[in-house]
XYZ file of C-alpha atoms in Angstrom:
399
model
C 14.114 -66.335 -21.454
C 11.955 -63.773 -19.762
C 13.803 -61.183 -17.749
C 12.401 -60.658 -14.277
C 10.291 -57.563 -13.917
C 11.603 -55.079 -11.424
C 8.933 -52.984 -9.787
C 9.975 -49.434 -9.023
C 7.941 -47.633 -6.422
C 8.078 -43.888 -6.617
C 7.295 -42.429 -3.234
C 6.109 -38.860 -3.503
C 7.323 -36.424 -0.883
C 4.815 -35.172 1.624
C 4.287 -31.374 1.712
C 6.229 -31.226 4.985
C 9.168 -33.142 3.528
C 9.204 -30.888 0.483
C 9.088 -27.803 2.728
C 11.984 -29.055 4.853
C 14.035 -29.914 1.792
C 13.375 -26.470 0.327
C 14.387 -24.781 3.580
C 17.571 -26.840 3.785
C 18.411 -25.866 0.198
C 18.157 -22.179 1.095
C 20.127 -22.569 4.323
C 22.952 -24.256 2.419
C 22.958 -21.615 -0.307
C 25.539 -18.828 -0.038
C 24.229 -15.537 -1.461
C 26.186 -13.859 -4.228
C 25.870 -10.342 -5.601
C 23.017 -11.318 -7.913
C 19.808 -13.315 -7.672
C 20.357 -17.087 -7.665
C 20.334 -18.837 -11.015
C 20.351 -22.408 -9.692
C 17.004 -24.005 -10.459
C 16.839 -25.854 -7.134
C 17.316 -22.607 -5.199
C 14.752 -20.749 -7.292
C 12.212 -23.530 -6.824
C 12.866 -23.728 -3.084
C 12.341 -19.994 -2.659
C 9.208 -19.988 -4.802
C 7.706 -22.888 -2.889
C 8.301 -21.430 0.547
C 7.258 -17.893 -0.365
C 3.908 -19.345 -1.372
C 3.633 -21.727 1.564
C 4.497 -19.466 4.499
C 1.410 -17.290 4.071
C -0.815 -20.283 4.850
C 0.482 -20.938 8.342
C -2.094 -23.607 9.125
C -0.874 -25.682 6.182
C 2.666 -25.817 7.578
C 3.480 -28.803 9.760
C 4.681 -28.302 13.312
C 8.121 -29.564 12.323
C 8.384 -27.115 9.429
C 7.360 -24.195 11.616
C 9.871 -25.265 14.247
C 12.669 -25.293 11.667
C 11.570 -21.942 10.247
C 11.510 -20.459 13.751
C 15.019 -21.760 14.427
C 16.327 -20.350 11.148
C 14.649 -17.023 11.869
C 16.212 -16.846 15.317
C 19.654 -17.378 13.796
C 19.103 -14.877 10.968
C 16.788 -12.255 12.448
C 18.883 -9.237 11.514
C 19.379 -10.604 8.010
C 15.602 -11.070 7.690
C 14.770 -7.518 8.822
C 14.062 -5.222 5.852
C 14.580 -1.486 6.239
C 14.567 1.404 3.762
C 18.250 1.860 4.581
C 18.970 -1.876 4.297
C 16.491 -3.646 2.023
C 16.380 -7.399 1.570
C 17.337 -8.117 -2.015
C 16.710 -10.920 -4.472
C 20.211 -12.318 -3.961
C 19.268 -13.577 -0.469
C 16.378 -16.038 -0.853
C 16.619 -17.341 2.720
C 16.224 -13.833 4.131
C 13.188 -13.274 1.911
C 11.508 -16.496 3.013
C 12.183 -15.849 6.701
C 10.995 -12.250 6.400
C 7.752 -13.365 4.726
C 7.252 -16.097 7.332
C 7.641 -13.676 10.233
C 5.444 -11.173 8.393
C 2.692 -13.792 8.077
C 2.978 -14.819 11.733
C 2.907 -11.222 12.915
C -0.205 -10.295 10.942
C -2.002 -13.476 12.066
C -1.762 -12.696 15.781
C -5.000 -12.096 17.707
C -5.600 -8.409 18.357
C -4.699 -8.551 22.050
C -1.368 -10.260 21.267
C -0.230 -7.730 18.669
C 2.944 -5.850 19.538
C 4.872 -3.158 17.702
C 7.060 -4.663 14.977
C 10.729 -3.734 15.024
C 10.686 -2.086 11.575
C 7.627 0.106 12.221
C 9.596 3.221 13.170
C 11.555 3.032 9.917
C 8.383 2.557 7.879
C 5.578 3.574 7.946
C 7.171 5.843 10.546
C 7.627 6.786 14.164
C 5.348 8.635 16.558
C 6.922 11.160 18.937
C 7.242 9.860 22.473
C 4.520 11.128 24.764
C 2.045 11.813 21.945
C -1.487 11.774 23.393
C -4.109 9.434 21.963
C -7.487 10.905 21.083
C -11.084 9.916 20.358
C -12.793 10.878 17.099
C -16.522 10.965 16.313
C -17.710 10.912 12.698
C -20.874 10.527 10.664
C -20.341 8.766 7.318
C -22.617 8.644 4.284
C -22.426 4.987 3.226
C -23.552 5.878 -0.309
C -19.920 6.906 -0.876
C -17.981 3.637 -1.225
C -14.298 2.874 -0.822
C -11.762 3.813 1.833
C -13.145 6.377 4.257
C -10.532 7.977 6.475
C -11.395 7.811 10.175
C -9.267 10.849 11.001
C -6.583 9.105 12.981
C -3.479 6.949 12.944
C -3.263 3.609 14.720
C 0.024 3.431 16.591
C 1.945 0.209 15.870
C 0.962 -2.590 18.228
C -1.764 -0.600 19.990
C -5.416 -1.628 20.096
C -7.830 0.837 18.526
C -11.560 0.594 19.154
C -13.939 1.442 16.294
C -17.571 1.681 17.410
C -20.197 1.599 14.670
C -23.863 2.413 15.107
C -26.428 2.257 12.360
C -26.814 -0.218 9.536
C -23.365 -1.579 8.665
C -23.334 -2.670 4.995
C -22.313 -6.325 4.510
C -18.668 -6.543 3.522
C -17.636 -3.399 5.388
C -14.087 -3.627 6.740
C -11.774 -1.686 9.003
C -8.300 -1.186 7.539
C -5.151 -0.104 9.332
C -2.514 1.091 6.899
C -2.752 2.864 3.552
C 0.121 0.792 2.133
C -1.825 -2.183 0.833
C 0.556 -3.221 -1.955
C 2.059 -6.685 -1.526
C 5.662 -6.210 -2.665
C 6.694 -9.873 -2.489
C 7.385 -10.091 -6.236
C 9.791 -7.147 -6.203
C 13.545 -7.702 -6.133
C 14.056 -5.217 -3.299
C 12.150 -5.225 -0.012
C 12.711 -2.033 2.001
C 9.786 -3.107 4.187
C 8.019 -6.404 4.899
C 5.861 -7.486 1.950
C 2.500 -6.872 3.646
C 1.972 -4.148 6.242
C -1.713 -3.222 5.870
C -4.309 -5.238 7.779
C -8.083 -5.496 7.399
C -10.814 -6.644 9.773
C -14.441 -7.503 9.105
C -16.582 -4.760 10.629
C -19.769 -5.217 12.617
C -22.199 -2.991 14.443
C -20.958 -2.160 17.911
C -17.371 -2.516 19.092
C -14.559 -3.500 16.726
C -11.115 -3.979 18.289
C -8.295 -3.718 15.768
C -4.502 -3.522 15.828
C -1.603 -3.641 13.387
C 2.034 -4.308 14.379
C 3.156 -1.760 11.773
C 0.567 0.914 12.549
C -1.029 3.098 9.915
C -3.819 5.434 8.940
C -7.248 4.114 9.914
C -10.052 3.558 7.402
C -13.513 2.128 7.062
C -13.936 0.381 3.700
C -17.536 0.539 2.526
C -18.797 -1.546 -0.422
C -20.770 0.065 -3.218
C -24.548 0.074 -3.457
C -25.799 1.142 -0.029
C -27.521 4.135 1.520
C -27.837 5.646 4.967
C -25.426 6.931 7.560
C -23.044 5.326 9.992
C -22.096 6.910 13.279
C -18.473 6.138 14.079
C -16.501 6.632 17.276
C -12.788 5.833 17.151
C -10.795 5.488 20.365
C -7.034 5.549 20.994
C -5.733 7.051 17.758
C -2.900 9.467 17.058
C -3.964 12.744 15.394
C -2.933 12.851 11.727
C -2.706 15.861 9.394
C -5.953 15.979 7.442
C -7.158 18.536 4.924
C -10.674 18.388 3.467
C -11.140 20.648 0.454
C -13.895 23.189 0.977
C -14.114 22.411 4.691
C -10.706 22.897 6.306
C -9.827 26.597 6.417
C -6.318 27.924 5.868
C -6.250 28.965 9.515
C -7.268 25.483 10.670
C -4.644 23.972 8.383
C -1.838 25.845 10.128
C -2.538 23.720 13.217
C -3.725 20.586 11.431
C -0.502 20.151 9.463
C 1.466 19.837 12.714
C -0.474 16.766 13.909
C 2.076 14.152 15.042
C 1.228 11.085 12.916
C 3.819 10.244 10.237
C 1.248 10.158 7.398
C -1.222 12.748 6.143
C -4.259 12.922 3.865
C -5.358 15.738 1.549
C -8.891 15.105 0.324
C -11.270 16.398 -2.296
C -14.372 14.680 -3.641
C -12.301 13.738 -6.712
C -8.836 12.777 -5.473
C -7.247 11.943 -2.123
C -3.480 12.175 -1.602
C -1.758 10.070 1.070
C 1.748 11.351 1.741
C 4.365 11.407 4.498
C 3.566 14.185 6.940
C 7.075 15.517 6.441
C 6.191 16.785 2.953
C 3.180 18.831 4.096
C 4.599 20.442 7.250
C 5.560 23.508 5.196
C 2.582 23.399 2.823
C 1.015 26.820 3.333
C -1.772 26.733 0.760
C -3.508 23.366 0.343
C -6.477 25.151 -1.237
C -4.586 26.116 -4.395
C -2.912 22.705 -4.523
C -6.150 20.749 -4.358
C -7.880 23.127 -6.765
C -5.171 22.136 -9.226
C -5.733 18.426 -8.620
C -9.500 18.869 -9.032
C -8.842 20.560 -12.372
C -6.695 17.580 -13.383
C -9.439 15.137 -12.459
C -12.071 17.178 -14.308
C -9.894 17.297 -17.421
C -9.523 13.511 -17.330
C -13.277 13.182 -16.888
C -13.861 15.446 -19.892
C -11.568 13.371 -22.091
C -13.197 10.155 -20.885
C -16.666 11.733 -21.354
C -17.793 11.010 -17.801
C -19.306 13.427 -15.246
C -17.059 15.619 -13.114
C -18.813 14.438 -9.974
C -17.702 10.960 -8.978
C -19.203 8.161 -6.934
C -15.980 8.166 -4.928
C -12.645 9.932 -5.119
C -9.616 8.288 -6.667
C -6.715 7.727 -4.285
C -2.977 8.239 -4.748
C -0.652 6.792 -2.099
C 3.112 7.119 -1.741
C 4.997 4.005 -0.590
C 8.643 3.118 -0.055
C 8.139 0.207 -2.484
C 5.171 -0.706 -4.673
C 4.030 -3.970 -6.210
C 4.816 -3.179 -9.855
C 6.527 -0.582 -12.008
C 7.736 2.862 -11.005
C 4.113 3.892 -10.448
C 0.936 1.927 -11.066
C -2.755 2.618 -11.534
C -5.614 1.147 -9.528
C -7.364 1.905 -6.270
C -5.233 3.295 -4.903
C -2.808 4.633 -7.490
C 0.637 3.892 -6.053
C 3.767 6.020 -6.399
C 7.217 5.878 -4.765
C 7.876 8.011 -1.697
C 10.521 9.826 -3.716
C 7.648 11.430 -5.650
C 5.625 12.406 -2.564
C 7.059 15.907 -2.403
C 6.134 16.447 -6.047
C 2.553 15.398 -5.310
C 2.158 18.503 -3.132
C 4.490 20.909 -4.957
C 2.180 23.152 -6.957
C 4.998 24.861 -8.854
C 6.362 21.495 -9.944
C 2.932 20.304 -11.032
C 2.055 23.474 -12.924
C 5.284 23.182 -14.876
C 3.993 19.931 -16.340
C 4.557 16.344 -15.306
C 3.875 12.916 -16.744
C 3.747 9.974 -14.326
C 0.902 11.177 -12.097
C -1.304 12.072 -15.059
C -0.389 8.809 -16.793
C -1.577 6.649 -13.882
C -4.731 8.719 -13.383
C -5.310 8.260 -17.109
C -5.181 4.478 -16.732
C -8.072 4.741 -14.283
C -10.095 6.554 -16.962
C -9.449 4.234 -19.914
C -12.419 2.563 -21.556
C -12.283 -0.851 -23.270
C -14.517 0.548 -26.025
C -11.521 2.474 -27.364
C -8.593 0.726 -25.701
C -8.106 -2.486 -27.620
C -5.842 -5.382 -26.694
C -2.221 -4.273 -26.701
C -2.999 -0.542 -26.646
C -3.253 -0.017 -22.884
C 0.023 1.899 -22.804
C -0.933 3.824 -25.943
C -4.334 5.398 -25.371
C -3.397 6.285 -21.797
C -0.928 8.853 -23.109
C -3.833 10.898 -24.425
C -4.624 11.804 -20.823
C -1.095 12.938 -19.967
C -0.937 15.022 -23.144
C -4.398 16.495 -22.613
C -3.858 17.444 -18.955
C -0.437 18.926 -19.641
C -1.906 21.085 -22.409
C -5.239 22.061 -20.828
C -4.172 22.457 -17.195
C -0.420 23.117 -17.349
C -0.347 25.028 -20.638
C 2.302 22.755 -22.149
C 2.238 21.784 -25.812
C 2.716 18.149 -26.713
C 6.287 18.615 -27.947
C 7.242 20.174 -24.594
C 6.185 17.129 -22.604
C 6.600 14.238 -25.028
C 10.215 13.265 -25.049
C 13.119 11.556 -23.394
C 13.851 12.667 -19.865
C 10.443 14.194 -19.088
C 8.887 12.762 -15.920
């Protein structure tokens, strides 16, 4: 006798149904002291952390439920340096990322100051005047070009460009471009830097978190751009070989919470608090130029560079304690050491290590040796510039 065949129909969930189920899983989950180990919770968090950044892909119902959950858990979903969101609270992380995505997606004229902006990147003294800056930029120098001002959180800044604007040029508000979503601790929202395509004429830009203002110029172009920037907060800015010590005494008191110290070889972006008492930026940046030249010598490249490397301090970074790249990223706890000449001259490791990564060459850095050959740079700079022998800087506890 033939048994009757039973047809089973597997109905796949729609993306919206899967999103709602994931959200419900996180709402029902009670955080413990450690990150969740339940597979369903991990999968729900992973799904939504990926989905919320594509707001247009979320159904109206999903967004409505996310908005309701955010309204009920707003304080819980507000990361601060003093109260970071941690991996043990997946709902808070998802809601924080969702609000972060919504906030950054707002049209310029709808942008308002975000509630965490005063905590990080930092506050601007009440009554601080806004100013206009005029600059002339050589577009043969690519990368982030500082526009000598700070965009206050939620305020519209106008960047006027005249001349031939290279294709791919962008305006950026905020030096802190690391996406920290993969880190266990969020002392700030995952993404707080915002970019805008730039065009000739008027460019209106705004960022709910505020930040230093840049023009990002792609490589391979020539000519000059005339730039006028309106409605920015003055920021401390030192240009090696241009800013005099006398000018620096006033410049270092500019009210923006972040500062830049620039040479043609390295640019430091640090909290303004660590440079208020910096009396001699000339000696400091001479030291950093010597470091960069030593790395160039070891890498057998010219001292003069197409563009300067950048080193930025951040309250949290995307990977490691520090990491290489453009920019090199370091924790804010190291910002004071970045501008402490006595500390640097006594020998250090992390800064030189990350700069070394940016000078490695695949011709002599084979697979698996990335964290090996880089140490040549730290050893070389410590010996040549700081006068430290290898056995004084190679060992447990040296940073």
